[in-house]
mmCIF file of C-alpha atoms and ligand atoms in Angstrom:
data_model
loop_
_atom_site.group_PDB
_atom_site.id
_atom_site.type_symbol
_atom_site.label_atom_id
_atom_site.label_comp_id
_atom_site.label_asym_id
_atom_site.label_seq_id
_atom_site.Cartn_x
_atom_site.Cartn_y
_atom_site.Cartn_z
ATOM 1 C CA UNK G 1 20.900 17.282 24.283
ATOM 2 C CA UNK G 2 19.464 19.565 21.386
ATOM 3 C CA UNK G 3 17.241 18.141 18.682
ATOM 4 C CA UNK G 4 19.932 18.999 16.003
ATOM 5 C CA UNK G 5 22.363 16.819 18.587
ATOM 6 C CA UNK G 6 19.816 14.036 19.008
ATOM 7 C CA UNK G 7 19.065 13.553 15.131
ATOM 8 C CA UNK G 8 22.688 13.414 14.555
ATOM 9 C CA UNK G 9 23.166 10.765 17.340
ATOM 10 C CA UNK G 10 20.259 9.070 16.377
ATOM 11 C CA UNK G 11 21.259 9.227 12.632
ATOM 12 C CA UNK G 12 24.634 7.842 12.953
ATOM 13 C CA UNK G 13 23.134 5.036 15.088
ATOM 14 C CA UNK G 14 20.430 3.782 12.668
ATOM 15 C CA UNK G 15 23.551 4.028 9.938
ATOM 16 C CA UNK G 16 25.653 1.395 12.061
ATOM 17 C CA UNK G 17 22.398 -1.003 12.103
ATOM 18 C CA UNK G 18 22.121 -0.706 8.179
ATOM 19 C CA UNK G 19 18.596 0.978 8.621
ATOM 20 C CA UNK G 20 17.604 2.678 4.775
ATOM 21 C CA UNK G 21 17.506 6.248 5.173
ATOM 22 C CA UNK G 22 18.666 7.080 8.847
ATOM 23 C CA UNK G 23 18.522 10.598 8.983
ATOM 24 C CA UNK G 24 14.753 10.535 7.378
ATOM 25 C CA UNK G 25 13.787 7.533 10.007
ATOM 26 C CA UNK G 26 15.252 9.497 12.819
ATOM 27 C CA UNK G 27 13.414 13.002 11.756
ATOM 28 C CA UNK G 28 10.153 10.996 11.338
ATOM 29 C CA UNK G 29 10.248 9.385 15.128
ATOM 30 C CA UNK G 30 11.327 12.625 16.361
ATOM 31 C CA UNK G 31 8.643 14.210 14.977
ATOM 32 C CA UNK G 32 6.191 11.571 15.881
ATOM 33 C CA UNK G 33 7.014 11.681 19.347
ATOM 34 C CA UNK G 34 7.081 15.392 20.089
ATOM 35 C CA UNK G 35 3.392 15.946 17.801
ATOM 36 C CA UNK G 36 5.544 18.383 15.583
ATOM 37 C CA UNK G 37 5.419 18.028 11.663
ATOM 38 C CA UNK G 38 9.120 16.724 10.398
ATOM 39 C CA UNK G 39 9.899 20.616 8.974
ATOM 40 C CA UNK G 40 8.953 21.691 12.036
ATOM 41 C CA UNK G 41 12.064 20.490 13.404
ATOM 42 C CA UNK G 42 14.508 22.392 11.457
ATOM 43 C CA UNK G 43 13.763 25.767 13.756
ATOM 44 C CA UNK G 44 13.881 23.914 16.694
ATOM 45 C CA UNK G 45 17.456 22.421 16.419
ATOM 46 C CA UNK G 46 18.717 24.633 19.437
ATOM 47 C CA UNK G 47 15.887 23.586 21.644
ATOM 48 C CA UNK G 48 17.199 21.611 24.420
ATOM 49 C CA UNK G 49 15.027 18.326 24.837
ATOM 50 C CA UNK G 50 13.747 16.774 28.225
ATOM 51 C CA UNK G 51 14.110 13.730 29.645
ATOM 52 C CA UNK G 52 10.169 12.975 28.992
ATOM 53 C CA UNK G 53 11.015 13.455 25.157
ATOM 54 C CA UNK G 54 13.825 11.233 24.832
ATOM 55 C CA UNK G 55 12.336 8.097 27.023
ATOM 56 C CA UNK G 56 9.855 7.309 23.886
ATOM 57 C CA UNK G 57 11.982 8.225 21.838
ATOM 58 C CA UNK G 58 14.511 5.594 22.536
ATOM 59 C CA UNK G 59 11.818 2.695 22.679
ATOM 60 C CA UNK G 60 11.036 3.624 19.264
ATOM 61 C CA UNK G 61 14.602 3.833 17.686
ATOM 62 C CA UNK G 62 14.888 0.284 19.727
ATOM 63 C CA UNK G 63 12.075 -0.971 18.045
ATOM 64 C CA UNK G 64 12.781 0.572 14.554
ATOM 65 C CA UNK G 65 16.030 -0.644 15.184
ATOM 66 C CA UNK G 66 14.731 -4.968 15.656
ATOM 67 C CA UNK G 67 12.806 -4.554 11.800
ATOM 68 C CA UNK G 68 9.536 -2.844 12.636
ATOM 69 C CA UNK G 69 8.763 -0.651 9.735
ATOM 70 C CA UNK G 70 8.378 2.798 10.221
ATOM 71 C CA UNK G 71 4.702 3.187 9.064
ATOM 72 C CA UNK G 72 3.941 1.007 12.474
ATOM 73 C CA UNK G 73 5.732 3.209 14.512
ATOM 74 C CA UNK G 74 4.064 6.476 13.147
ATOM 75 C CA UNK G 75 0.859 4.505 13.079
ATOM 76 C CA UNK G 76 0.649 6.205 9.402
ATOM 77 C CA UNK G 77 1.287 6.237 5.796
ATOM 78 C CA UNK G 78 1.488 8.651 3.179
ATOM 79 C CA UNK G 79 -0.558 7.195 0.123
ATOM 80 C CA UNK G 80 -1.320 9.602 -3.046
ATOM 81 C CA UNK G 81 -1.445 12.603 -0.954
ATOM 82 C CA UNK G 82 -3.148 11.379 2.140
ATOM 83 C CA UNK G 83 -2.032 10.135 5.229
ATOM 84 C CA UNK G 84 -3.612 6.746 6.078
ATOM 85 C CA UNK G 85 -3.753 4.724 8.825
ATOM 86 C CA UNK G 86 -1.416 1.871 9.261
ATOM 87 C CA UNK G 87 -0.353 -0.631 11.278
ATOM 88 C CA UNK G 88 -0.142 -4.326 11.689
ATOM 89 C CA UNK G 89 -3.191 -5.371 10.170
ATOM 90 C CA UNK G 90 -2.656 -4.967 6.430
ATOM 91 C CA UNK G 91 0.207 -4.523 4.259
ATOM 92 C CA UNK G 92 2.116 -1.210 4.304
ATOM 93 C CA UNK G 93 1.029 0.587 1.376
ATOM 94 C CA UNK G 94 3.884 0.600 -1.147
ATOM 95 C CA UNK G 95 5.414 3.291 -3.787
ATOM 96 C CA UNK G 96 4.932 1.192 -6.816
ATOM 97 C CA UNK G 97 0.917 1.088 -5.705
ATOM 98 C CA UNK G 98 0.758 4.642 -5.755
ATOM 99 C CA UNK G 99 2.060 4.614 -9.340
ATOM 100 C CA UNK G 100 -0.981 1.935 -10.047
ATOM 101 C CA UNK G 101 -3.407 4.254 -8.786
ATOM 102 C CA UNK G 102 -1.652 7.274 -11.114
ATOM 103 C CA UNK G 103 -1.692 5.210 -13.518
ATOM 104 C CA UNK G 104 -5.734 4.390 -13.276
ATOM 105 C CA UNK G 105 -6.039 8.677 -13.421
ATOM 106 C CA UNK G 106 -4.072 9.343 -15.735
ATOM 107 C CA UNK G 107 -5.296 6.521 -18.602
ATOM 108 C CA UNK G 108 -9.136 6.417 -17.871
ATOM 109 C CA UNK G 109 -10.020 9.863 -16.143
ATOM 110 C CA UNK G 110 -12.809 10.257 -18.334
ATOM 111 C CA UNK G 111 -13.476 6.215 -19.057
ATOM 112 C CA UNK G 112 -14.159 5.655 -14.893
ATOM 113 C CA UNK G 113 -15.537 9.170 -13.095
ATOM 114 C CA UNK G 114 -18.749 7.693 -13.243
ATOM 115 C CA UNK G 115 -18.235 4.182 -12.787
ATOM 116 C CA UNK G 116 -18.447 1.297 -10.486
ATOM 117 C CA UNK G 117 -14.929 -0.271 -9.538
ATOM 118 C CA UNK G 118 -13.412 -3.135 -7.034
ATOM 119 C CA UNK G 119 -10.618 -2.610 -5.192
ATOM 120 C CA UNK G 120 -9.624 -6.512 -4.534
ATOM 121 C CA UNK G 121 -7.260 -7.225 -1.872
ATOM 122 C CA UNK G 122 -7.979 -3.689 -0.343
ATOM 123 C CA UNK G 123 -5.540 -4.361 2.560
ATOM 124 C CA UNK G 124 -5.558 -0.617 4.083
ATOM 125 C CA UNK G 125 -8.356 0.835 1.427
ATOM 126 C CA UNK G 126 -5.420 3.278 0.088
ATOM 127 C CA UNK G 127 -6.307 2.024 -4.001
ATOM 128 C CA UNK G 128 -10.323 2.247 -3.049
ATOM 129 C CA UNK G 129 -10.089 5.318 -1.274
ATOM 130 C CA UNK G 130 -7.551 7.414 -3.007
ATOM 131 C CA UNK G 131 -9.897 6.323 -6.359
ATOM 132 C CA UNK G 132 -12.942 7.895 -4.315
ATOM 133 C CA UNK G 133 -11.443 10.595 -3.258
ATOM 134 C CA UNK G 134 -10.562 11.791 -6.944
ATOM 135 C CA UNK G 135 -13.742 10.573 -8.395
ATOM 136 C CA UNK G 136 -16.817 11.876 -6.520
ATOM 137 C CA UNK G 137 -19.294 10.255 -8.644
ATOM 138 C CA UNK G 138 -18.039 6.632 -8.377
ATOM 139 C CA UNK G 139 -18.857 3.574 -6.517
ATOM 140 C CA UNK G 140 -16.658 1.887 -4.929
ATOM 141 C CA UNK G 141 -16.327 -1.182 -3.888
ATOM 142 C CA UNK G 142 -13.247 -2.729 -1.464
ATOM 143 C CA UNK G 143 -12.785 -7.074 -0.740
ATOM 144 C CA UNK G 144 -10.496 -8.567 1.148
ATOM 145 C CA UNK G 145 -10.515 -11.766 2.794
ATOM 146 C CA UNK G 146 -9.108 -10.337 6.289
ATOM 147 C CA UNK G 147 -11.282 -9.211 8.513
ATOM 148 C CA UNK G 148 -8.653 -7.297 10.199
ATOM 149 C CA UNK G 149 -7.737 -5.400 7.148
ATOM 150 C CA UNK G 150 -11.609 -4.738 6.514
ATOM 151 C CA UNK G 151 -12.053 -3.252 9.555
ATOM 152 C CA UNK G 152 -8.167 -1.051 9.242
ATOM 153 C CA UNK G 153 -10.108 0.250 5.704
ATOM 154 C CA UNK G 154 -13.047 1.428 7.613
ATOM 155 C CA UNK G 155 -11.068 3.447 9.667
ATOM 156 C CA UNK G 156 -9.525 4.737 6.980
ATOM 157 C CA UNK G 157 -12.987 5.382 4.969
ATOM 158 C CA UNK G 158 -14.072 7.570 8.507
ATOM 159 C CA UNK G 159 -11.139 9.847 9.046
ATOM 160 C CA UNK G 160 -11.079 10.779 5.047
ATOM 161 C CA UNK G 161 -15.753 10.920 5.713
ATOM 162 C CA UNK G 162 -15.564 8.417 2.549
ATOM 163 C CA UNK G 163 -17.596 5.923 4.379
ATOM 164 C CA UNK G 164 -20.737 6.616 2.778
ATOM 165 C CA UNK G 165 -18.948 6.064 -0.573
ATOM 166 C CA UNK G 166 -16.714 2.953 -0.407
ATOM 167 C CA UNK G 167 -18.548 -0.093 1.199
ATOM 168 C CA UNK G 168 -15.469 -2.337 1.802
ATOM 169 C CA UNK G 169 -16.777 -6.503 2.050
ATOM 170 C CA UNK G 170 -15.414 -9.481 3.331
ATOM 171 C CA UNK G 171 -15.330 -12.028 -0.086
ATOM 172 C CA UNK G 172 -12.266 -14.869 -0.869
ATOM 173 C CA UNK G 173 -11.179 -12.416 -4.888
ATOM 174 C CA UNK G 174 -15.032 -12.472 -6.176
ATOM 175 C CA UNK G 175 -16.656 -15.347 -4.821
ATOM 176 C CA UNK G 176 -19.211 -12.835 -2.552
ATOM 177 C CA UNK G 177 -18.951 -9.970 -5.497
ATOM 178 C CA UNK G 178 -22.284 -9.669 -8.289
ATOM 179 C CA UNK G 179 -21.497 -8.643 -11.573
ATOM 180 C CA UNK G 180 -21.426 -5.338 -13.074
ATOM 181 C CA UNK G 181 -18.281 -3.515 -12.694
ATOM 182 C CA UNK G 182 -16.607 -1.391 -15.281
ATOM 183 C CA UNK G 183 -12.996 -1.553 -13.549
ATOM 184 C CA UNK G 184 -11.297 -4.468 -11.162
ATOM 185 C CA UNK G 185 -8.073 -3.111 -9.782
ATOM 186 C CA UNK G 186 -6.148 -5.605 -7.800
ATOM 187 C CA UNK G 187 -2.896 -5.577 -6.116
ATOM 188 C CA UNK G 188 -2.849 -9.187 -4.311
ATOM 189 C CA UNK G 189 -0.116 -10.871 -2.891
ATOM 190 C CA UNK G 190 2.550 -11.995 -5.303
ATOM 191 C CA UNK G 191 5.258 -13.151 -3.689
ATOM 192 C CA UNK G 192 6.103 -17.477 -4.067
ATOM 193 C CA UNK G 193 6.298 -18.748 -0.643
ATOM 194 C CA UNK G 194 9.762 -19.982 -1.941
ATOM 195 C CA UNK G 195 11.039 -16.450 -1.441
ATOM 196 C CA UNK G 196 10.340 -15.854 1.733
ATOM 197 C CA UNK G 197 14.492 -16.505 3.005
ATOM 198 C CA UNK G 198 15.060 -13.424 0.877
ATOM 199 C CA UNK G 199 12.591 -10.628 1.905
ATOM 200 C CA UNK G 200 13.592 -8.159 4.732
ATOM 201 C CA UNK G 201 12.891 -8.277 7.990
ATOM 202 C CA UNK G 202 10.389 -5.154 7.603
ATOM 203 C CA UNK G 203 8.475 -7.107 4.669
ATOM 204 C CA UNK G 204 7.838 -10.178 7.030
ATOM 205 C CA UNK G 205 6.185 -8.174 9.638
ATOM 206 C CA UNK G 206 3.466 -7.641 6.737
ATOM 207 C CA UNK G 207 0.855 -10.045 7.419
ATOM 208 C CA UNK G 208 1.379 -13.117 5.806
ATOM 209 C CA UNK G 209 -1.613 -12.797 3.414
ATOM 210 C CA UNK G 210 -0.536 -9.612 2.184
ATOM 211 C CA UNK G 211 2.223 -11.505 1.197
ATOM 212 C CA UNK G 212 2.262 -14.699 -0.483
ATOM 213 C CA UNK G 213 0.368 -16.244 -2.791
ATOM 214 C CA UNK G 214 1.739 -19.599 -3.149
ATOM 215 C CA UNK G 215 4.750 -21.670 -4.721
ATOM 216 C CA UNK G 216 4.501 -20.019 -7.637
ATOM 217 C CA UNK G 217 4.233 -16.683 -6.537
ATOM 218 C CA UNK G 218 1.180 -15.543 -9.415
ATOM 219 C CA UNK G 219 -1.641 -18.030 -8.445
ATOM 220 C CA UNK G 220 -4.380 -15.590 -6.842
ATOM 221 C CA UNK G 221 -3.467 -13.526 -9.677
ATOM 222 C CA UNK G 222 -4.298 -16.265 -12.229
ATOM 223 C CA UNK G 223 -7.480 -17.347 -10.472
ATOM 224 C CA UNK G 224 -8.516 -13.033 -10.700
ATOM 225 C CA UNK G 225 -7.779 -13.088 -14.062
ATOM 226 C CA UNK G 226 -10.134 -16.185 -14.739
ATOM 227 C CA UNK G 227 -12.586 -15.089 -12.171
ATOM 228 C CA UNK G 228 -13.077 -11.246 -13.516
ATOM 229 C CA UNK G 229 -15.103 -11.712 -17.064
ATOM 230 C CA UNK G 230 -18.186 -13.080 -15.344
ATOM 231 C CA UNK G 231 -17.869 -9.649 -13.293
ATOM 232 C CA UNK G 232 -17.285 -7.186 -15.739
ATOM 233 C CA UNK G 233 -19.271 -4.780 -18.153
ATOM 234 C CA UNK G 234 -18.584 -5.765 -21.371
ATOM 235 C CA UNK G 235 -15.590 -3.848 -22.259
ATOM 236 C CA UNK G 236 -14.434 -3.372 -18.213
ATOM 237 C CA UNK G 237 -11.040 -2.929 -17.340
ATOM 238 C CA UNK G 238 -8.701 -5.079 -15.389
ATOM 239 C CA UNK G 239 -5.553 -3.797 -13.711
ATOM 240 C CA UNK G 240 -3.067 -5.598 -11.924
ATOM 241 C CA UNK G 241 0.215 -5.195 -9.672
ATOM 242 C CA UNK G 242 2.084 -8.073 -10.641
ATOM 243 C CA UNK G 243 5.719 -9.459 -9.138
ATOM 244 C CA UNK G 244 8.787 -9.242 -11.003
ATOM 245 C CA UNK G 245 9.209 -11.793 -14.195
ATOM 246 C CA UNK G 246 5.372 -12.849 -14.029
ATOM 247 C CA UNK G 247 4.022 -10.572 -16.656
ATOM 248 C CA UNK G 248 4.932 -13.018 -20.054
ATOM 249 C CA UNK G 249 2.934 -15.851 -17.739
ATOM 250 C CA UNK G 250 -0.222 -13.169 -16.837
ATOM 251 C CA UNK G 251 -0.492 -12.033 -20.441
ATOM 252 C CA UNK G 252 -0.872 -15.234 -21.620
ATOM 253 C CA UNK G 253 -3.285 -16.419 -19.776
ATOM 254 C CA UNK G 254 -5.052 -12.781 -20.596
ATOM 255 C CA UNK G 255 -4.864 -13.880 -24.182
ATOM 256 C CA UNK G 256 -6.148 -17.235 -23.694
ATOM 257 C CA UNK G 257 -9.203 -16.093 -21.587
ATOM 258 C CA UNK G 258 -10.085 -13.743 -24.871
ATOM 259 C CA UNK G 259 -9.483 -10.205 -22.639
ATOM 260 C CA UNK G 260 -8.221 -7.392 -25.319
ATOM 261 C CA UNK G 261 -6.117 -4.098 -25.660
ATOM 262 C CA UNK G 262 -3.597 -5.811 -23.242
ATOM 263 C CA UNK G 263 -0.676 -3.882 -22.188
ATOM 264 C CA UNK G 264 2.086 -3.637 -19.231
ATOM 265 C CA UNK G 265 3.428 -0.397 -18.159
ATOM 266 C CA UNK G 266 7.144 -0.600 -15.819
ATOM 267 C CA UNK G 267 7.067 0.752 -12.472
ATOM 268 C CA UNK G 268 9.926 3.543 -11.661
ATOM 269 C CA UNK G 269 12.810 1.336 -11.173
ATOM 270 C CA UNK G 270 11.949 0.031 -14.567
ATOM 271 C CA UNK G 271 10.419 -3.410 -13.298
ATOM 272 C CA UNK G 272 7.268 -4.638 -15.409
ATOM 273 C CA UNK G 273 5.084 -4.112 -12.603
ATOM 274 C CA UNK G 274 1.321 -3.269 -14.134
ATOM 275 C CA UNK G 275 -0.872 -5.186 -16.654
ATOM 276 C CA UNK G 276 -4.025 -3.794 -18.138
ATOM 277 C CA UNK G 277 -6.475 -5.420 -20.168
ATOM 278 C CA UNK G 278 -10.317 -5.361 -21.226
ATOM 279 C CA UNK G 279 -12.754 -7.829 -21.582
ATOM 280 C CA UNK G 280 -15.776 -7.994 -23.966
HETATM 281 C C1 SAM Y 1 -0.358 -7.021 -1.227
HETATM 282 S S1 SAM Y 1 -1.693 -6.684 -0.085
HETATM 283 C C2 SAM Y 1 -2.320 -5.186 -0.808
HETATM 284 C C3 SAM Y 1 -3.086 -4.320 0.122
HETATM 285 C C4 SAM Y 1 -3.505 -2.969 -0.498
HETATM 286 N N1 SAM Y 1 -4.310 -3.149 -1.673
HETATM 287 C C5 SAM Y 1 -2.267 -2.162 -0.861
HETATM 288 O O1 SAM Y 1 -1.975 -2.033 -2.052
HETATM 289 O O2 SAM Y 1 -1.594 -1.677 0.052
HETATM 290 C C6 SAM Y 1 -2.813 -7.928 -0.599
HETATM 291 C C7 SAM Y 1 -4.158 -7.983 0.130
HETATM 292 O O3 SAM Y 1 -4.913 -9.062 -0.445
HETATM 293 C C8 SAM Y 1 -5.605 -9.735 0.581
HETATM 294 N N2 SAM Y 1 -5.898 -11.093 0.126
HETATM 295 C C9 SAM Y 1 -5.090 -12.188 0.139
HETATM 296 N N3 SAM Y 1 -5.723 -13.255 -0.370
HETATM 297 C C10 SAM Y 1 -6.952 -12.829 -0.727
HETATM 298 C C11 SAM Y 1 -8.078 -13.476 -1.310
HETATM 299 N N4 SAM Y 1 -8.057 -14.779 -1.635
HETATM 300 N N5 SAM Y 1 -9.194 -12.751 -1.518
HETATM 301 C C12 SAM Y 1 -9.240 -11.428 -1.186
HETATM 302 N N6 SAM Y 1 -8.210 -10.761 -0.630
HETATM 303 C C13 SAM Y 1 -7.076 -11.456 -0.411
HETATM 304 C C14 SAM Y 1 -4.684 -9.662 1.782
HETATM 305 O O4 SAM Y 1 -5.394 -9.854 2.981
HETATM 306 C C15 SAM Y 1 -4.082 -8.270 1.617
HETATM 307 O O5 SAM Y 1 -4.820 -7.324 2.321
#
């Protein structure tokens, strides 16, 4: 079989098991498993392909095939430019999160190049680190309360040589955090545990504390929100990924806990997904 024959095969079977995007999924495990980058593929096509290609191959496209998410399978994400690490041990870095982190560079450039900011719920370290990465003269600071996920962001900190500049902590939001930051970006779990029935079998293989936050869906957001002022400058910056239909509930308790110059921006499939707001 060629690789132009095998993507085709492959394609058309991902299409019968309803996976998103076959022909992408089956040029990124092709790929994967024969070290080439995914263009690299297209002057290959002729290229007939041995039997020690195609055996993990297949255990891949099986697997791909039962839910796993891609990123597991390449062991990889791309986040903001960079490929990052992922796997099992934090949440798979999503689209919308990138968009957070645009959002940060593109609002306070000037506000945050030299200031100290918290990454909470770090999961991966793609928020902490992609912020590091495009401001040199920051500190940075990344919590989570899974130690797995700390030690997946350390990994992460190495291969990028960030690890001098992001110290990533173990801490339940900011119990373990002093004060003194001029930004708290957050993207914590969101989800109501009443949901669950409804999410895909790719988003369950997220660990379940990337996930939900409780029946309600917004409650670690609510205790951030109440948490943050005794850790901010006067005049920091919060910013928040928030669920769908939570940002009317968010804002007010914003207003009622006296933050200022509160806003929420949509995310690109016009979902309000972001809520900024100052304190002091
Ligand atoms: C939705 S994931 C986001 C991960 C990463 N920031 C990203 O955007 O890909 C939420 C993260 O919050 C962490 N988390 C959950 N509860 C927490 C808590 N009480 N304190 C700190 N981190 C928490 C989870 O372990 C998980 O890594």
């Amino acid at each position: 079989m060629t690789v132009l024959e095998l993507l085709q095969a492959t394609t058309g079977y991902f299409q019968k098991r309803n996976i998103d995007s076959p022909r992408l999924n089956a040029e990124h495990l092709l790929a994967h498993v024969l070290g080439r980058k995914r263009i690299e593929l297209y002057v290959e096509f002729e290229r007939r392909l041995r039997e020690s290609e195609l055996r993990p191959l297949r255990e891949l496209v099986k697997r791909r095939c039962s839910g796993e998410p891609l990123q597991h399978l390449l062991g990889a994400v791309e986040f903001c430019g960079r490929t990052f690490r992922c796997d099992k041990r934090a949440l798979v870095p999503r689209p919308e999160t990138e968009q957070l982190v645009e959002l940060l560079i593109s609002h306070f450039k000037s506000e945050i190049a030299f200031s100290r900011m918290i990454d909470v719920g770090t999961g991966s370290g793609v928020i902490a680190l992609s912020l590091a990465a495009e401001f040199p003269n920051a500190e940075i600071v990344g919590v989570d309360i899974s130690e797995d996920a700390l030690v997946l962001a350390g990994e992460n900190a190495e291969r990028f040589d960030l690890a001098d500049r992001v110290r990533f902590l173990r801490s339940n939001l900011l119990e373990s955090v002093p004060p003194g930051f001029d930004l708290i970006v957050a993207n914590l779990p969101y989800i109501s545990t009443e949901d669950r029935q409804s999410l895909s079998r790719e988003v369950l293989y997220d660990p379940e504390a990337a996930l939900f936050a409780g029946p309600r869906g917004d409650e670690l957001l609510q205790q951030l929100i109440t948490q943050a002022p005794l850790r901010l400058r006067p005049g920091g910056r919060l910013a928040l990924e928030i669920g769908i239909g939570q940002s009317d509930t968010l804002v007010a308790a914003l207003v009622e806990k006296n933050y200022r110059d509160i806003w929420t921006e949509n995310d690109y499939s016009g979902v309000t997904r972001f809520l900024f707001a100052r304190y002091g």
